[in-house]
Coordinates of C-alpha atoms in Angstrom, one line a residue:
X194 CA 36.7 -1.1 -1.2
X195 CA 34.2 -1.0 2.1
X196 CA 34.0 1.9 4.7
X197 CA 33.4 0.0 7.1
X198 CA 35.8 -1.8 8.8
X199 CA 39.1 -4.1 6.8
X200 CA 38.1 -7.1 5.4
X201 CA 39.7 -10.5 6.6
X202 CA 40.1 -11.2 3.1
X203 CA 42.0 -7.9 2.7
X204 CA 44.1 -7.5 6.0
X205 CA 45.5 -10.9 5.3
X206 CA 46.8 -10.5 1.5
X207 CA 48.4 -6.4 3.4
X208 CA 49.7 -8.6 6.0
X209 CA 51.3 -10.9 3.5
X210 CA 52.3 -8.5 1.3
X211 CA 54.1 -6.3 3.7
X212 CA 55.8 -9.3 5.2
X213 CA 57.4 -10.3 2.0
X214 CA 58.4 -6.6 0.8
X215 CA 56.1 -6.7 -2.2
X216 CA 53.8 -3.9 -2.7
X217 CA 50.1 -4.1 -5.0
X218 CA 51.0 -1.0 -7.8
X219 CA 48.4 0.9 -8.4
X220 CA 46.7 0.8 -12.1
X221 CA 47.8 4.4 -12.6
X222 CA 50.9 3.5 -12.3
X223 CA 51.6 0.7 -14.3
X224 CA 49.8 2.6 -17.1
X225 CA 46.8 2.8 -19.6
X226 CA 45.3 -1.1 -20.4
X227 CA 47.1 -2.7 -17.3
X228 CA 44.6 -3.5 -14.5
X229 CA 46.3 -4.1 -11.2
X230 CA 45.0 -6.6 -9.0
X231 CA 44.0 -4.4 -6.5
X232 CA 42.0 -2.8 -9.2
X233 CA 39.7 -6.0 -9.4
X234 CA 36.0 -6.2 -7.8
X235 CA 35.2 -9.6 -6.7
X236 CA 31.4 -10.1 -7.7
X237 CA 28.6 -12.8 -6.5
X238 CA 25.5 -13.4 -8.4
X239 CA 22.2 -14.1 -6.3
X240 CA 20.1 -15.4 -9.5
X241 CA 22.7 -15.8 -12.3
X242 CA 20.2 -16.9 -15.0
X243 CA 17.9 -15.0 -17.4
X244 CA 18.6 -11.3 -16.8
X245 CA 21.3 -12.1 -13.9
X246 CA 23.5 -13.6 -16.6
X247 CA 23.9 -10.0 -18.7
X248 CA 23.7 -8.4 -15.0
X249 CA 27.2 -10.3 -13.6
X250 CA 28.8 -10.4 -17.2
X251 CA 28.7 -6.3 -17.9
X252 CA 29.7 -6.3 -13.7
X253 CA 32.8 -8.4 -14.7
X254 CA 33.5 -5.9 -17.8
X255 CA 35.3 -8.5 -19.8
X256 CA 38.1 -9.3 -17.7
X257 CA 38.1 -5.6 -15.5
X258 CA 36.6 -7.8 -12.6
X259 CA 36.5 -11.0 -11.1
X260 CA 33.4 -12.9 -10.8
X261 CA 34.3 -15.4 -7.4
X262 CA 30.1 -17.0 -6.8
X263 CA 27.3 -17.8 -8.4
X264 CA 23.8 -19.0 -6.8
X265 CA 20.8 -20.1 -8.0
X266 CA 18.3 -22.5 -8.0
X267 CA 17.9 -23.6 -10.8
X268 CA 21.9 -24.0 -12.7
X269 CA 20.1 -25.4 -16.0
X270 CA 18.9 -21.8 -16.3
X271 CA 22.1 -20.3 -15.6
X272 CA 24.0 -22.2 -17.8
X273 CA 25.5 -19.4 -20.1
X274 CA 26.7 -18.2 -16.4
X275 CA 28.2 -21.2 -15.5
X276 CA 30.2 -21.6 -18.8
X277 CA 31.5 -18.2 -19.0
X278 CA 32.8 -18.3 -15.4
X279 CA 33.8 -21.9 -14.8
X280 CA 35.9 -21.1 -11.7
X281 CA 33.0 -19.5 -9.8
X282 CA 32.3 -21.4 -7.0
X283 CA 28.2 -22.3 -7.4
X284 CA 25.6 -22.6 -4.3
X285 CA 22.2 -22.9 -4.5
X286 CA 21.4 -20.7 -1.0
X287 CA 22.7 -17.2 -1.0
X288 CA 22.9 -17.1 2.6
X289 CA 25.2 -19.8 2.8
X290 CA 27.4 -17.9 0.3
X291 CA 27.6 -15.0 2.1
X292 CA 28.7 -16.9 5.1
X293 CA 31.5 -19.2 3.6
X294 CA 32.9 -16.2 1.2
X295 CA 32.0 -13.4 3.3
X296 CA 35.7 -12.2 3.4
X297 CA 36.2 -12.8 -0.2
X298 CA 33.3 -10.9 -1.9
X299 CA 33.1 -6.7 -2.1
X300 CA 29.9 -6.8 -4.5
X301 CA 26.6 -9.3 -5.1
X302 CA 24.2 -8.6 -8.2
X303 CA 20.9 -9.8 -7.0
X304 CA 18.5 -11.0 -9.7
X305 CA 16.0 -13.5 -8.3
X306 CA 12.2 -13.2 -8.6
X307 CA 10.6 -9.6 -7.3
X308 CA 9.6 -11.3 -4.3
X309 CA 13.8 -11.9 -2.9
X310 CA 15.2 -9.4 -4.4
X311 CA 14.7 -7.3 -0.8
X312 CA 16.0 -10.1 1.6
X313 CA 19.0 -10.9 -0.7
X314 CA 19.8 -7.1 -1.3
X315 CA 19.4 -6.7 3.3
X316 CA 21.8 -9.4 3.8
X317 CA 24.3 -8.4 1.4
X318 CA 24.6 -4.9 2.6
X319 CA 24.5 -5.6 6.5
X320 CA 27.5 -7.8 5.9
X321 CA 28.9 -4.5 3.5
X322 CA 28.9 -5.7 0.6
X323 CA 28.0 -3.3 -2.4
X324 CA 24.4 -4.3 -4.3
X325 CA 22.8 -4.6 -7.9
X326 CA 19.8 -4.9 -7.1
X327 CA 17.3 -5.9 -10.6
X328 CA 14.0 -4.1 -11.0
X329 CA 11.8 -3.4 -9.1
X330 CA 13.8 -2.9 -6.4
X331 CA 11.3 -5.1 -4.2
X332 CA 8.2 -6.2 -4.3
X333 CA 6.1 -4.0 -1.3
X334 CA 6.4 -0.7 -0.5
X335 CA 7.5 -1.3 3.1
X336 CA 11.2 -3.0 1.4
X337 CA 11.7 -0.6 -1.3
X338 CA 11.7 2.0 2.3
X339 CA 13.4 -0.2 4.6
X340 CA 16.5 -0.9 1.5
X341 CA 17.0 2.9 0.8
X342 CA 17.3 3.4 4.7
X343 CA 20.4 0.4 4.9
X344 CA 21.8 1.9 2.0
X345 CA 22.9 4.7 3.8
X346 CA 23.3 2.9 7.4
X347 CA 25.6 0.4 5.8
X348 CA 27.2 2.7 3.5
X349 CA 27.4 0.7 0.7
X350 CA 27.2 1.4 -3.2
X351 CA 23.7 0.6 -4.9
X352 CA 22.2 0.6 -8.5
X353 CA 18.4 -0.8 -9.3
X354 CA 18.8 -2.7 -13.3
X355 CA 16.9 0.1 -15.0
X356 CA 19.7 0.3 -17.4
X357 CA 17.5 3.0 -19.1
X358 CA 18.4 5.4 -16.3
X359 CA 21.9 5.7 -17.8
X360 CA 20.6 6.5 -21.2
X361 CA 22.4 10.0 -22.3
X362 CA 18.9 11.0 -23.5
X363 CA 17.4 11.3 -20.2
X364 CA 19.9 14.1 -19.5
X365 CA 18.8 15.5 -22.7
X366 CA 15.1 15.6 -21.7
X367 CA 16.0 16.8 -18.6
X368 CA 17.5 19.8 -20.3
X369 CA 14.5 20.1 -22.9
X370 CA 12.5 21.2 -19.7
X371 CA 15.0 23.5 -18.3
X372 CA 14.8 25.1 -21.6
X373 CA 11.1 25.3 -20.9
X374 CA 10.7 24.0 -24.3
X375 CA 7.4 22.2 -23.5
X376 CA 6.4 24.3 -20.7
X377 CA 4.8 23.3 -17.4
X378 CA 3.3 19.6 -17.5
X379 CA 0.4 18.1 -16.0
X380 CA -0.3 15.4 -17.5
X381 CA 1.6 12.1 -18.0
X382 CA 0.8 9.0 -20.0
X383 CA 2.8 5.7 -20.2
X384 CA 2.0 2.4 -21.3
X385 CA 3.3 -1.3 -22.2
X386 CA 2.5 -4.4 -24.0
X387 CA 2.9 -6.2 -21.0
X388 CA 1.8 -9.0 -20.1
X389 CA 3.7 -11.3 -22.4
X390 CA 3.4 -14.2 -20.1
X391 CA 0.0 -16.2 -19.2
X392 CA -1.6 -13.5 -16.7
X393 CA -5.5 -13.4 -15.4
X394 CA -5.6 -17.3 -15.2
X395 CA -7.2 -19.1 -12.2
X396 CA -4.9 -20.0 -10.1
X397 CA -3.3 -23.8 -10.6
X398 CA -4.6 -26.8 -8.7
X399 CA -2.7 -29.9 -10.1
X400 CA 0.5 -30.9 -8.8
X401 CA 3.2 -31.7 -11.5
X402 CA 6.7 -33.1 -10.6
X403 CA 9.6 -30.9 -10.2
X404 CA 11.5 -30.4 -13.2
X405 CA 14.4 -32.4 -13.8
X406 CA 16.8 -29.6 -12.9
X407 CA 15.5 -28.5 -9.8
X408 CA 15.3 -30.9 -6.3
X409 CA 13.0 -30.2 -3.4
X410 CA 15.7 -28.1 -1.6
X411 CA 16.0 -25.9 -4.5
X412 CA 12.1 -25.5 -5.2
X413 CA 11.8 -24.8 -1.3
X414 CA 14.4 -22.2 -1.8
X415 CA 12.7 -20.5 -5.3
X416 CA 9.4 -20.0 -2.6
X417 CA 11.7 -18.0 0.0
X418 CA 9.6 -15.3 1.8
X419 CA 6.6 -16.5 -0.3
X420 CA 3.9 -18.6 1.2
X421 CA 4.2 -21.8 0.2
X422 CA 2.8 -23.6 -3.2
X423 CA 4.1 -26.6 -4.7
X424 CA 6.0 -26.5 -8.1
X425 CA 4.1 -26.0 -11.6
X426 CA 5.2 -24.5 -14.8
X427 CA 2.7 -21.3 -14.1
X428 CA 5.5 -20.5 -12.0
X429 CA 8.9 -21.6 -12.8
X430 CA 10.8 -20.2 -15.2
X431 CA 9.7 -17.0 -15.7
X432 CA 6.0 -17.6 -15.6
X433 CA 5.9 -16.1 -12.1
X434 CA 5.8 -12.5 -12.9
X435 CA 1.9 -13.0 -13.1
X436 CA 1.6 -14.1 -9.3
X437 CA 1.5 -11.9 -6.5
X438 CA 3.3 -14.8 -4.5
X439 CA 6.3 -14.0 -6.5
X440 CA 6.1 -10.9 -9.2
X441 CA 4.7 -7.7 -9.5
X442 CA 2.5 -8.0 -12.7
X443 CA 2.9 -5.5 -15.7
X444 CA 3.9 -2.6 -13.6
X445 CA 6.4 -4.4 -11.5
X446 CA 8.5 -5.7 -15.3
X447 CA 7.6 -2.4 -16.9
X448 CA 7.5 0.6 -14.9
X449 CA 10.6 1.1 -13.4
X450 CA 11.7 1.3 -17.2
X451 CA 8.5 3.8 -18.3
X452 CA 7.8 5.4 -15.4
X453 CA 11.0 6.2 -14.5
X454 CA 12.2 9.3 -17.6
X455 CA 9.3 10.8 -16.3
X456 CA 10.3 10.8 -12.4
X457 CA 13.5 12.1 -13.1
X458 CA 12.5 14.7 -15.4
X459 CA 9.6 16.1 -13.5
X460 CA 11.8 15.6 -10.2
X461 CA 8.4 13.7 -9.0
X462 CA 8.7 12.2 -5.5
X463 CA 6.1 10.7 -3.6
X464 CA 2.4 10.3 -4.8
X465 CA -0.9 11.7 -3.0
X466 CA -3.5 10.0 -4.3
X467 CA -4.3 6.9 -6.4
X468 CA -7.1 5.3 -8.1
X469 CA -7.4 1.9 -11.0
X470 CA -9.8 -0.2 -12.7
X471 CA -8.8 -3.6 -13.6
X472 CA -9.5 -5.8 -16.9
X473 CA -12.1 -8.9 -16.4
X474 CA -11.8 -12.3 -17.6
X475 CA -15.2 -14.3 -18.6
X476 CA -15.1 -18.3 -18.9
X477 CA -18.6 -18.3 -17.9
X478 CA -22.0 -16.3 -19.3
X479 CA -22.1 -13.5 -17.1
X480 CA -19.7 -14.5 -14.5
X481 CA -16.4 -13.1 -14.6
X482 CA -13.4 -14.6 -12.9
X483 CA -12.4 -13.7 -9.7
X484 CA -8.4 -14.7 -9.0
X485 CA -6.9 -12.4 -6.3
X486 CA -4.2 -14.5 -6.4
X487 CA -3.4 -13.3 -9.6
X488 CA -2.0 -10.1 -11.7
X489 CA -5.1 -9.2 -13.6
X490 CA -4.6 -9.1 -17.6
X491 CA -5.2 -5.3 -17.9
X492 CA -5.0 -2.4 -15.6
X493 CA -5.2 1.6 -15.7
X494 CA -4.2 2.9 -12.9
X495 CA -4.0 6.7 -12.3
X496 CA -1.4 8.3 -9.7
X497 CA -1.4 12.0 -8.5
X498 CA 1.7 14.0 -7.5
X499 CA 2.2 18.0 -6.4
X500 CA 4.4 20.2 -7.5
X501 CA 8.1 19.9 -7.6
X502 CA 11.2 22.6 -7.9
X503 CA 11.5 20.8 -11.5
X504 CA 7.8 21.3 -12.7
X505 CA 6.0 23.7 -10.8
X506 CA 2.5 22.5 -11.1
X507 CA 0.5 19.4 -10.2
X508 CA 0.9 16.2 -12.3
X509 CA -1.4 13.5 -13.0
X510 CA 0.3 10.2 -14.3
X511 CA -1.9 8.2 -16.5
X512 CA -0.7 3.7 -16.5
X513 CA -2.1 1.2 -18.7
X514 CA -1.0 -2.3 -19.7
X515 CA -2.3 -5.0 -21.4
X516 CA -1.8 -3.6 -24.7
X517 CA -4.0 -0.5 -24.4
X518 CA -2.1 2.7 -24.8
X519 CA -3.5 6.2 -25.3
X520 CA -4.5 8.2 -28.1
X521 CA -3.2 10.8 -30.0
X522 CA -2.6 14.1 -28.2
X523 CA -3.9 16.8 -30.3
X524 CA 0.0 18.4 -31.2
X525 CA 1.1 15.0 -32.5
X526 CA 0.2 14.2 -36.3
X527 CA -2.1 11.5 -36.6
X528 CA 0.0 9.5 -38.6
X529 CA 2.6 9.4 -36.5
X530 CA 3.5 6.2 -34.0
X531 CA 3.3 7.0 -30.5
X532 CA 6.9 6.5 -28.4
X533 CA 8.1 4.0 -30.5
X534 CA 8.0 2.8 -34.1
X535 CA 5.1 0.0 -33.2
X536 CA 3.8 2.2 -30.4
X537 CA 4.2 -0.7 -27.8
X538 CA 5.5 0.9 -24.9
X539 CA 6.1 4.5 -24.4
X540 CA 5.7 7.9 -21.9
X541 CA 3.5 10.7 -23.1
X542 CA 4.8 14.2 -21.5
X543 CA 2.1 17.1 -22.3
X544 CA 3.1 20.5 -21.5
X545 CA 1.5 24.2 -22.1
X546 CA 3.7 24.7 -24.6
X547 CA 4.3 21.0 -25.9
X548 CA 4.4 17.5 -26.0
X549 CA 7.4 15.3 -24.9
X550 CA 7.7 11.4 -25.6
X551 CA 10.3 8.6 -25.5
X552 CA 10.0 5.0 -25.7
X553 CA 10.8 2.1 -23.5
X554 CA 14.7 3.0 -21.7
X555 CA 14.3 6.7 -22.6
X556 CA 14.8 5.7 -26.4
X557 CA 13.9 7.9 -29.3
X558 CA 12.9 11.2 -27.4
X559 CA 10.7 14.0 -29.3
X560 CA 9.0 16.7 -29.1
X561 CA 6.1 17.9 -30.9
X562 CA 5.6 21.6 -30.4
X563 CA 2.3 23.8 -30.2
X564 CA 3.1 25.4 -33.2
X565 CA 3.5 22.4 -35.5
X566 CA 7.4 22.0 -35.2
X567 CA 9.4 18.7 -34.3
X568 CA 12.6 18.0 -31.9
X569 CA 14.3 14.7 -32.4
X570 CA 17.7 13.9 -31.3
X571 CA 20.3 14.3 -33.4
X572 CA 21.9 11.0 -35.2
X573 CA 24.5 9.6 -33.5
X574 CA 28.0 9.1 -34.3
X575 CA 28.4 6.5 -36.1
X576 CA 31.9 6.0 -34.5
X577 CA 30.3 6.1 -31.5
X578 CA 30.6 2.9 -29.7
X579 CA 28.1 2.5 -27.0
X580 CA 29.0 0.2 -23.4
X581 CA 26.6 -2.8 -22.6
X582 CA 23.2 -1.4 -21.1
X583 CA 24.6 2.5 -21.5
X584 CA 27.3 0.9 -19.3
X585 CA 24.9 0.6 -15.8
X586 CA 26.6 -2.1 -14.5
X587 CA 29.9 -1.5 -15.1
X588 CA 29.6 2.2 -13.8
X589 CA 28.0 0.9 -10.6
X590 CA 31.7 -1.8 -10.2
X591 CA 33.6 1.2 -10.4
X592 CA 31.5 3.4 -7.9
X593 CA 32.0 0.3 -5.9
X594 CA 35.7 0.9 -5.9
X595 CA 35.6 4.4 -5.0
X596 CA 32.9 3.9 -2.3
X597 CA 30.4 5.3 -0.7
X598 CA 29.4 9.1 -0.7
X599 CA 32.9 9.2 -3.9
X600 CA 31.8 11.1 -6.8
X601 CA 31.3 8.0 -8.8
X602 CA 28.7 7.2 -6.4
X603 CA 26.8 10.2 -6.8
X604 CA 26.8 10.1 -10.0
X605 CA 25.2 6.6 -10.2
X606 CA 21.9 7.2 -12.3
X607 CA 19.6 4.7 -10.0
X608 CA 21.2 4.5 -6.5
X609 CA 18.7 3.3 -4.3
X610 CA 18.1 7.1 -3.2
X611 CA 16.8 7.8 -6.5
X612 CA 15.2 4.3 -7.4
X613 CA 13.7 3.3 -3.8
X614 CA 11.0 6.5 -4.6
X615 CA 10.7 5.1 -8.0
X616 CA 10.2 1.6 -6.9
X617 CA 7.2 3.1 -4.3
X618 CA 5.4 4.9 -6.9
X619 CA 5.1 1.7 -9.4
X620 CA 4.2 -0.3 -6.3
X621 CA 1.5 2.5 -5.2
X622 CA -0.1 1.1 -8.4
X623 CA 0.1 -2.5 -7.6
X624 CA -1.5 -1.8 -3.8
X625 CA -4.4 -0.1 -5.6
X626 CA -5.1 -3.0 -7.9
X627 CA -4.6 -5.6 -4.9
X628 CA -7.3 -3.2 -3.2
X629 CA -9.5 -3.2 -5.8
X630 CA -10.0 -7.1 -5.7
X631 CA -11.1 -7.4 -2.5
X632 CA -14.2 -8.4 -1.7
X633 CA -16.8 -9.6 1.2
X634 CA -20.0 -10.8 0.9
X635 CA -23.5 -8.9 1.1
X636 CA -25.2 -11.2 2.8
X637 CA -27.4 -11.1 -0.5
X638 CA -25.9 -13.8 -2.7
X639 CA -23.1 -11.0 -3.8
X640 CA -20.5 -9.1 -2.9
X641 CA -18.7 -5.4 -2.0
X642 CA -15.9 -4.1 -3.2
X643 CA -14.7 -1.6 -0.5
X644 CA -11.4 -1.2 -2.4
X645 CA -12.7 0.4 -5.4
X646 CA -12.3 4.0 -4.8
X647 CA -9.8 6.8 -4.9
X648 CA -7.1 6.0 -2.2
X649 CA -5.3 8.6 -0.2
X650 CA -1.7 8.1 0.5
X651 CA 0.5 9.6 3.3
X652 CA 4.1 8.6 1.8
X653 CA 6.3 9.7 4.7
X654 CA 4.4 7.1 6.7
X655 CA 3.7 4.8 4.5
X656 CA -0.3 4.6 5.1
X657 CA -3.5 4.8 2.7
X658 CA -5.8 6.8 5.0
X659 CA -9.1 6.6 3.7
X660 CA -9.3 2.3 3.6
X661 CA -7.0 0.5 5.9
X662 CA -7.6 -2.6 4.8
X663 CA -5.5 -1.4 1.6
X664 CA -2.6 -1.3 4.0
X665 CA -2.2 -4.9 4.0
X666 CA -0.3 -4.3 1.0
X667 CA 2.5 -2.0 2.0
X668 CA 4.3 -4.7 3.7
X669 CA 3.6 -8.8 3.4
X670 CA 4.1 -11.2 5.8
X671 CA 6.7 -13.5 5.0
X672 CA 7.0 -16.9 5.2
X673 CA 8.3 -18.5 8.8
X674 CA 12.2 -18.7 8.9
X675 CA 12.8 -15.8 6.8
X676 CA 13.1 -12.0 7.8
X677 CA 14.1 -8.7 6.5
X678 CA 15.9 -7.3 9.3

């Protein structure tokens, strides 16, 4: 299951086997609906609650694979975990997992908070072990770079959770293009709902106990790279999405999903240029809140990208959040929803020709033509029986089988070649919000905002060249006794 060199796990059970004349038969052998056992993944979770608990249950495919760990920090969140794999050994540090079943693991899905997903994802795949990693991919810039390079040093099998990616309408927008249905684009417009967790708040100063379910150790353990802050329910469980300690805001949940039909449509790759305004919060007459700690409760954020081999012109990608999406393009009828049925969430492709649109996952594509005509997709069969999450996870255990570089692994929808310059261009619009926050003082009882202007990005080396002190954000330090590599 690895390139690199046998297992101890696996030259032990061949020594055994060969010792005592029995052979493992391959599944093609003994026929259709007979899994051998040398057929069988064994799967960790890092983060087994929440999302990990649909991410390690489509992994184990019902029986297809074995599911040996799980680790957490928390086990009263992972509870639907823990009852549907009782036998699972359970530890509470992944890197003491790693180290005590290192020979009797081939694959980890990692979903933690944003801000571990890239030192859980590292060690995994410098010990060879085959990664899930959820979205985004990681939390700066500098991880999302340093995880696509291991991918290919280690040679291991990767897949970011943005199940949409596997959605059989992306190929069917992709092919719309070709088609030159819609023309050339050069404009894109996506937007979500999200925040749907307490965002823009000042940041907390009381200090409530732990929560029953958690001990010091394990709240210690949640902080991981982040600099340290004690426990409060702003943060823990789920809350934390709206901290920069920990999450990556509305973009960070969101735009791998939205952002990312659009990428792989337009073959986009990295960004030039990006510029954002944030929303304000006001709990005083003329004073408005200033929490740089914090995700900010709105953002619009515009990111510029030159022409690719799939869309032969420039493109400028228009984000909002917060609940403020755009208007009506003039080819789509004004009683029409945007995207979706409630408008919500959605991507806005206008062409020279037309206008193409889907909704969150690359759900429910259209397209509304100059001339006044419509292209849906057409119904589905209703025999048709669809696998979990257009079968993401279970496509990425079977690449893992085959291995790195086989043809299942190519044809992996968000292998971290593909989702590493995804992840980059959703973070190039969290660095330009953290830029526009900052601040000094005047020396006139105010302040300046250096940040808030149109940054210049050079993505082959990672650098904003027109305000350094925006680079802060490309890579974070982390927190003493942790480090990527």
């Amino acid at each position: 299951m690895q390139d690199k060199s046998t297992s101890r796990r696996s030259f032990i059970k061949s020594s055994a086997i060969a010792a005592s004349g029995f052979f493992i038969v391959p599944r093609h052998v003994l026929g259709k609906g007979f899994i051998a056992p040398s057929d069988k993944l064994n799967i960790a979770s890092i983060g087994a609650g929440g999302k990990g608990g649909s991410d390690i249950a489509n992994a184990y495919n019902n029986g297809v694979n074995n599911v040996v760990a799980l680790c957490d920090v928390d086990f009263a969140r992972a509870k639907g975990s823990v009852d549907k794999f009782p036998n699972a050994k359970r530890y509470q540090d992944f890197r003491v997992m790693l180290e005590e079943m290192k020979g009797d693991i081939d694959a980890v899905t990692i979903s933690t908070p944003d801000h571990q997903h890239a030192v859980a994802a590292m060690a995994c795949m410098q010990m060879g072990k085959h990664v899930y990693v959820q979205k985004p991919l990681t939390h700066d810039i500098y991880e999302a770079r340093k995880l696509t390079e291991a991918a290919r040093q280690y040679k291991v099998v990767t897949q970011m959770g943005n199940q949409g990616s596997s959605n059989p309408t992306q190929k069917v927008m992709m092919d719309w293009l070709d088609k030159g249905l819609i023309g050339k684009v050069s404009d894109v417009h996506i937007w979500t709902n999200r925040p749907v967790w307490p965002q823009g708040n000042p940041l907390p100063t009381e200090k409530p106990p732990l929560i029953e379910s958690m001990d010091a150790k394990g709240w210690d353990l949640f902080i991981g790279t982040a600099q340290y802050v004690d426990y409060h329910p702003l943060y823990h469980p789920f809350k934390w999405r709206g901290w920069w300690n920990f999450g990556t805001g509305a973009l960070g949940d969101m735009g791998c999903h939205l952002i990312d039909p659009a990428f792989r449509v337009l073959g986009l790759g990295y960004p030039t240029e990006v510029e954002c305004s944030v929303g304000q919060v006001f709990l005083k007459d003329w004073q408005a809140e200033y929490n740089p700690e914090g995700c900010p409760p709105s953002s619009s954020v515009q990111i510029k990208f030159p022409a690719t081999k799939r869309n032969n012109t420039p493109v400028t990608m228009y984000w909002t959040d917060g609940g403020i999406r755009p208007f009506h393009p003039e080819w789509i009828p004004a009683n029409e929803p945007l995207a979706e049925a409630d408008s919500s969430n959605g991507v806005i492709m206008i062409g020279t020709k037309g206008i193409m649109t889907c909704g969150t996952y690359g759900n429910t594509p259209k397209i509304y033509l100059k001339n006044g005509e419509k292209i849906e997709m057409p119904a589905p069969d209703p025999n048709f029986k669809p696998l979990p999450e257009h079968g993401h996870q279970i496509s990425w255990a079977e690449a893992c089988k085959t291995g790195f570089n086989s043809k299942e692994h190519k044809a992996l929808s968000s292998s971290f070649d593909y989702s590493g310059p995804l992840t980059e261009t959703v973070l190039m619009g969290n660095l330009a919000i953290r830029s526009y926050m900052l601040r000094k003082s005047n020396g006139k009882n105010g302040f300046n905002y250096d940040g808030r202007k149109k940054l210049l990005w050079d993505g082959t080396n990672m650098k904003i060249t027109n305000f350094d002190e925006a680079n802060q954000f490309v890579q974070r330090q982390y927190r003493p006794g942790w480090k990527l590599v």
